[in-house]
PDB file of C-alpha atoms in Angstrom:
ATOM      1  CA  GLN N 196       2.641  17.420 -11.303  1.00 90.00           C
ATOM      2  CA  GLU N 197       3.496  13.814 -10.535  1.00 92.00           C
ATOM      3  CA  GLN N 198       1.610  12.503  -7.543  1.00 94.00           C
ATOM      4  CA  LEU N 199      -0.171   9.607  -5.940  1.00 96.00           C
ATOM      5  CA  VAL N 200      -3.547  10.049  -4.298  1.00 96.00           C
ATOM      6  CA  GLU N 201      -4.829   7.556  -1.750  1.00 97.00           C
ATOM      7  CA  SER N 202      -8.540   7.055  -1.135  1.00 98.00           C
ATOM      8  CA  GLY N 203     -11.010   4.528   0.222  1.00 98.00           C
ATOM      9  CA  GLY N 204     -10.334   4.781   3.929  1.00 98.00           C
ATOM     10  CA  GLY N 205     -13.046   5.172   6.531  1.00 98.00           C
ATOM     11  CA  LEU N 206     -14.646   3.764   9.639  1.00 98.00           C
ATOM     12  CA  VAL N 207     -15.409   0.054   9.555  1.00 98.00           C
ATOM     13  CA  GLN N 208     -16.399  -2.525  12.153  1.00 98.00           C
ATOM     14  CA  PRO N 209     -14.062  -5.390  13.044  1.00 98.00           C
ATOM     15  CA  GLY N 210     -14.434  -8.148  10.494  1.00 98.00           C
ATOM     16  CA  GLY N 211     -15.388  -5.691   7.781  1.00 98.00           C
ATOM     17  CA  SER N 212     -13.704  -4.834   4.498  1.00 98.00           C
ATOM     18  CA  LEU N 213     -12.332  -1.805   2.715  1.00 98.00           C
ATOM     19  CA  ARG N 214     -10.654  -1.298  -0.627  1.00 98.00           C
ATOM     20  CA  LEU N 215      -7.986   1.370  -0.787  1.00 98.00           C
ATOM     21  CA  SER N 216      -7.004   2.994  -4.066  1.00 98.00           C
ATOM     22  CA  CYS N 217      -3.702   4.569  -5.042  1.00 98.00           C
ATOM     23  CA  ALA N 218      -4.190   6.613  -8.199  1.00 97.00           C
ATOM     24  CA  ALA N 219      -1.258   8.091 -10.079  1.00 96.00           C
ATOM     25  CA  SER N 220      -1.447  11.331 -11.995  1.00 95.00           C
ATOM     26  CA  GLY N 221       1.150  13.076 -14.117  1.00 95.00           C
ATOM     27  CA  PHE N 222       3.101   9.876 -14.772  1.00 95.00           C
ATOM     28  CA  THR N 223       2.546   6.218 -15.622  1.00 95.00           C
ATOM     29  CA  LEU N 224       2.854   3.431 -13.071  1.00 94.00           C
ATOM     30  CA  ASP N 225       4.074   0.958 -15.708  1.00 93.00           C
ATOM     31  CA  TYR N 226       7.699   0.974 -14.528  1.00 94.00           C
ATOM     32  CA  TYR N 227       7.083   1.261 -10.809  1.00 96.00           C
ATOM     33  CA  ALA N 228       6.546  -1.003  -7.890  1.00 96.00           C
ATOM     34  CA  ILE N 229       3.871   0.292  -5.520  1.00 97.00           C
ATOM     35  CA  GLY N 230       4.132  -0.146  -1.792  1.00 97.00           C
ATOM     36  CA  TRP N 231       1.442   0.319   0.823  1.00 98.00           C
ATOM     37  CA  PHE N 232       2.579   1.464   4.229  1.00 98.00           C
ATOM     38  CA  ARG N 233       0.712   2.371   7.382  1.00 98.00           C
ATOM     39  CA  GLN N 234       1.382   4.392  10.476  1.00 98.00           C
ATOM     40  CA  ALA N 235      -0.638   4.212  13.661  1.00 96.00           C
ATOM     41  CA  PRO N 236      -0.474   6.976  16.293  1.00 92.00           C
ATOM     42  CA  GLY N 237       2.755   6.742  18.250  1.00 94.00           C
ATOM     43  CA  GLU N 238       4.084   3.963  16.034  1.00 96.00           C
ATOM     44  CA  GLU N 239       6.704   3.782  13.316  1.00 96.00           C
ATOM     45  CA  ARG N 240       5.674   3.467   9.705  1.00 96.00           C
ATOM     46  CA  GLU N 241       5.191  -0.189   8.702  1.00 96.00           C
ATOM     47  CA  GLY N 242       5.409  -1.766   5.269  1.00 97.00           C
ATOM     48  CA  VAL N 243       2.150  -3.607   4.603  1.00 98.00           C
ATOM     49  CA  SER N 244       2.207  -4.797   1.024  1.00 98.00           C
ATOM     50  CA  CYS N 245       3.995  -4.247  -2.248  1.00 98.00           C
ATOM     51  CA  ILE N 246       3.600  -5.201  -5.886  1.00 97.00           C
ATOM     52  CA  SER N 247       6.347  -5.023  -8.488  1.00 95.00           C
ATOM     53  CA  SER N 248       6.040  -3.312 -11.864  1.00 94.00           C
ATOM     54  CA  ARG N 249       5.408  -6.742 -13.402  1.00 93.00           C
ATOM     55  CA  GLY N 250       2.718  -7.539 -10.870  1.00 89.00           C
ATOM     56  CA  ASP N 251       4.261 -10.791  -9.719  1.00 83.00           C
ATOM     57  CA  GLU N 252       5.289 -12.092  -6.294  1.00 84.00           C
ATOM     58  CA  PRO N 253       3.475  -9.548  -4.137  1.00 96.00           C
ATOM     59  CA  TYR N 254       4.760  -8.971  -0.641  1.00 97.00           C
ATOM     60  CA  TYR N 255       2.592  -8.998   2.472  1.00 98.00           C
ATOM     61  CA  ALA N 256       3.558  -8.308   6.044  1.00 98.00           C
ATOM     62  CA  ASP N 257       2.894 -11.274   8.316  1.00 97.00           C
ATOM     63  CA  SER N 258       0.276  -9.239  10.166  1.00 97.00           C
ATOM     64  CA  VAL N 259      -1.925  -8.950   7.051  1.00 98.00           C
ATOM     65  CA  LYS N 260      -1.110 -12.127   5.147  1.00 98.00           C
ATOM     66  CA  GLY N 261      -4.264 -13.973   4.128  1.00 97.00           C
ATOM     67  CA  ARG N 262      -6.460 -10.918   4.779  1.00 98.00           C
ATOM     68  CA  PHE N 263      -5.127  -8.252   2.398  1.00 98.00           C
ATOM     69  CA  GLU N 264      -4.637  -8.439  -1.342  1.00 98.00           C
ATOM     70  CA  ILE N 265      -2.755  -5.987  -3.554  1.00 98.00           C
ATOM     71  CA  PHE N 266      -3.429  -5.707  -7.254  1.00 95.00           C
ATOM     72  CA  ARG N 267      -2.820  -3.214  -9.999  1.00 95.00           C
ATOM     73  CA  ASP N 268      -4.860  -1.965 -12.930  1.00 94.00           C
ATOM     74  CA  ASP N 269      -2.349  -0.333 -15.241  1.00 90.00           C
ATOM     75  CA  ALA N 270      -5.111   0.733 -17.640  1.00 93.00           C
ATOM     76  CA  LYS N 271      -6.488   2.892 -14.819  1.00 96.00           C
ATOM     77  CA  ASN N 272      -3.008   3.812 -13.551  1.00 96.00           C
ATOM     78  CA  THR N 273      -4.151   2.662 -10.124  1.00 97.00           C
ATOM     79  CA  VAL N 274      -3.100   0.128  -7.494  1.00 97.00           C
ATOM     80  CA  TYR N 275      -5.569  -1.254  -4.978  1.00 98.00           C
ATOM     81  CA  LEU N 276      -5.321  -2.786  -1.538  1.00 98.00           C
ATOM     82  CA  GLN N 277      -8.276  -5.022  -0.705  1.00 98.00           C
ATOM     83  CA  MET N 278      -8.523  -5.394   3.056  1.00 98.00           C
ATOM     84  CA  ASP N 279     -10.766  -8.073   4.518  1.00 98.00           C
ATOM     85  CA  SER N 280     -11.341  -9.388   8.041  1.00 98.00           C
ATOM     86  CA  LEU N 281     -10.169  -6.061   9.426  1.00 98.00           C
ATOM     87  CA  LYS N 282      -9.007  -5.881  13.015  1.00 98.00           C
ATOM     88  CA  PRO N 283      -8.733  -2.921  15.405  1.00 97.00           C
ATOM     89  CA  GLU N 284      -4.942  -3.197  15.126  1.00 97.00           C
ATOM     90  CA  ASP N 285      -5.236  -2.361  11.419  1.00 98.00           C
ATOM     91  CA  THR N 286      -6.247   1.174  12.396  1.00 98.00           C
ATOM     92  CA  ALA N 287      -3.735   3.601  10.874  1.00 98.00           C
ATOM     93  CA  VAL N 288      -3.130   6.123   8.135  1.00 98.00           C
ATOM     94  CA  TYR N 289      -2.339   4.184   4.978  1.00 98.00           C
ATOM     95  CA  TYR N 290       0.089   5.550   2.405  1.00 98.00           C
ATOM     96  CA  CYS N 291       1.169   4.407  -1.031  1.00 98.00           C
ATOM     97  CA  ALA N 292       4.475   5.233  -2.676  1.00 97.00           C
ATOM     98  CA  THR N 293       6.511   4.287  -5.750  1.00 96.00           C
ATOM     99  CA  GLU N 294       9.842   2.569  -6.240  1.00 95.00           C
ATOM    100  CA  LEU N 295      11.417   1.801  -9.603  1.00 93.00           C
ATOM    101  CA  PHE N 296      10.541  -1.739 -10.779  1.00 94.00           C
ATOM    102  CA  PHE N 297      10.951  -3.769  -7.571  1.00 94.00           C
ATOM    103  CA  CYS N 298       9.971  -3.663  -3.918  1.00 95.00           C
ATOM    104  CA  THR N 299      12.804  -3.309  -1.425  1.00 93.00           C
ATOM    105  CA  ILE N 300      12.543  -6.277   0.917  1.00 95.00           C
ATOM    106  CA  LYS N 301      15.272  -6.550   3.548  1.00 95.00           C
ATOM    107  CA  GLY N 302      15.274  -8.963   6.427  1.00 94.00           C
ATOM    108  CA  GLY N 303      11.833 -10.144   5.393  1.00 94.00           C
ATOM    109  CA  HIS N 304      10.342  -6.665   5.738  1.00 95.00           C
ATOM    110  CA  LEU N 305       9.276  -4.034   3.211  1.00 96.00           C
ATOM    111  CA  ARG N 306      11.632  -1.054   3.591  1.00 94.00           C
ATOM    112  CA  ASP N 307      10.521   2.466   2.765  1.00 93.00           C
ATOM    113  CA  TYR N 308      13.827   4.172   2.004  1.00 90.00           C
ATOM    114  CA  GLY N 309      13.636   3.507  -1.752  1.00 90.00           C
ATOM    115  CA  PHE N 310      10.118   4.802  -2.123  1.00 95.00           C
ATOM    116  CA  ASN N 311       9.000   8.215  -3.368  1.00 94.00           C
ATOM    117  CA  ARG N 312       5.945  10.371  -4.084  1.00 94.00           C
ATOM    118  CA  TRP N 313       4.548  10.192  -0.586  1.00 94.00           C
ATOM    119  CA  ASN N 314       1.255  11.988  -0.075  1.00 93.00           C
ATOM    120  CA  ASN N 315      -1.188  12.533   2.775  1.00 95.00           C
ATOM    121  CA  GLY N 316      -2.531   9.004   3.069  1.00 97.00           C
ATOM    122  CA  THR N 317      -6.023   7.785   3.888  1.00 98.00           C
ATOM    123  CA  LEU N 318      -7.255   6.997   7.395  1.00 98.00           C
ATOM    124  CA  VAL N 319      -8.573   3.532   8.212  1.00 98.00           C
ATOM    125  CA  ASN N 320     -10.373   3.226  11.538  1.00 98.00           C
ATOM    126  CA  VAL N 321     -11.467  -0.245  12.607  1.00 98.00           C
ATOM    127  CA  SER N 322     -13.756   0.099  15.578  1.00 97.00           C
ATOM    128  CA  SER N 323     -17.081  -1.129  16.900  1.00 95.00           C
TER     129      SER N 323
END
């Protein structure tokens, strides 16, 4: 079964850090871009970050630029999202998903309609 499994979420104080993992099983990530999205209660899903299959020119939403970093370890078939200087407004369920080769960026925003293999996500709660 082809799937992605997110992990690494939890409760963290403002200013803290977390590293999310997106591990693929049943298929190789080599040909896929990986996007991270998040959805807070009562809000629409937001594209946070994305990395292409080649690993170049990562995308970051303005709200996380300079604080989050996406990177991939193809040997481990895993993509990571390093989140530093976390803020309460980063609280959400974080999801990863795949798109063939490239990230769909339209109007300066990461769009989710080309992405697949959505799973249950991992909850990040930034609170004191």
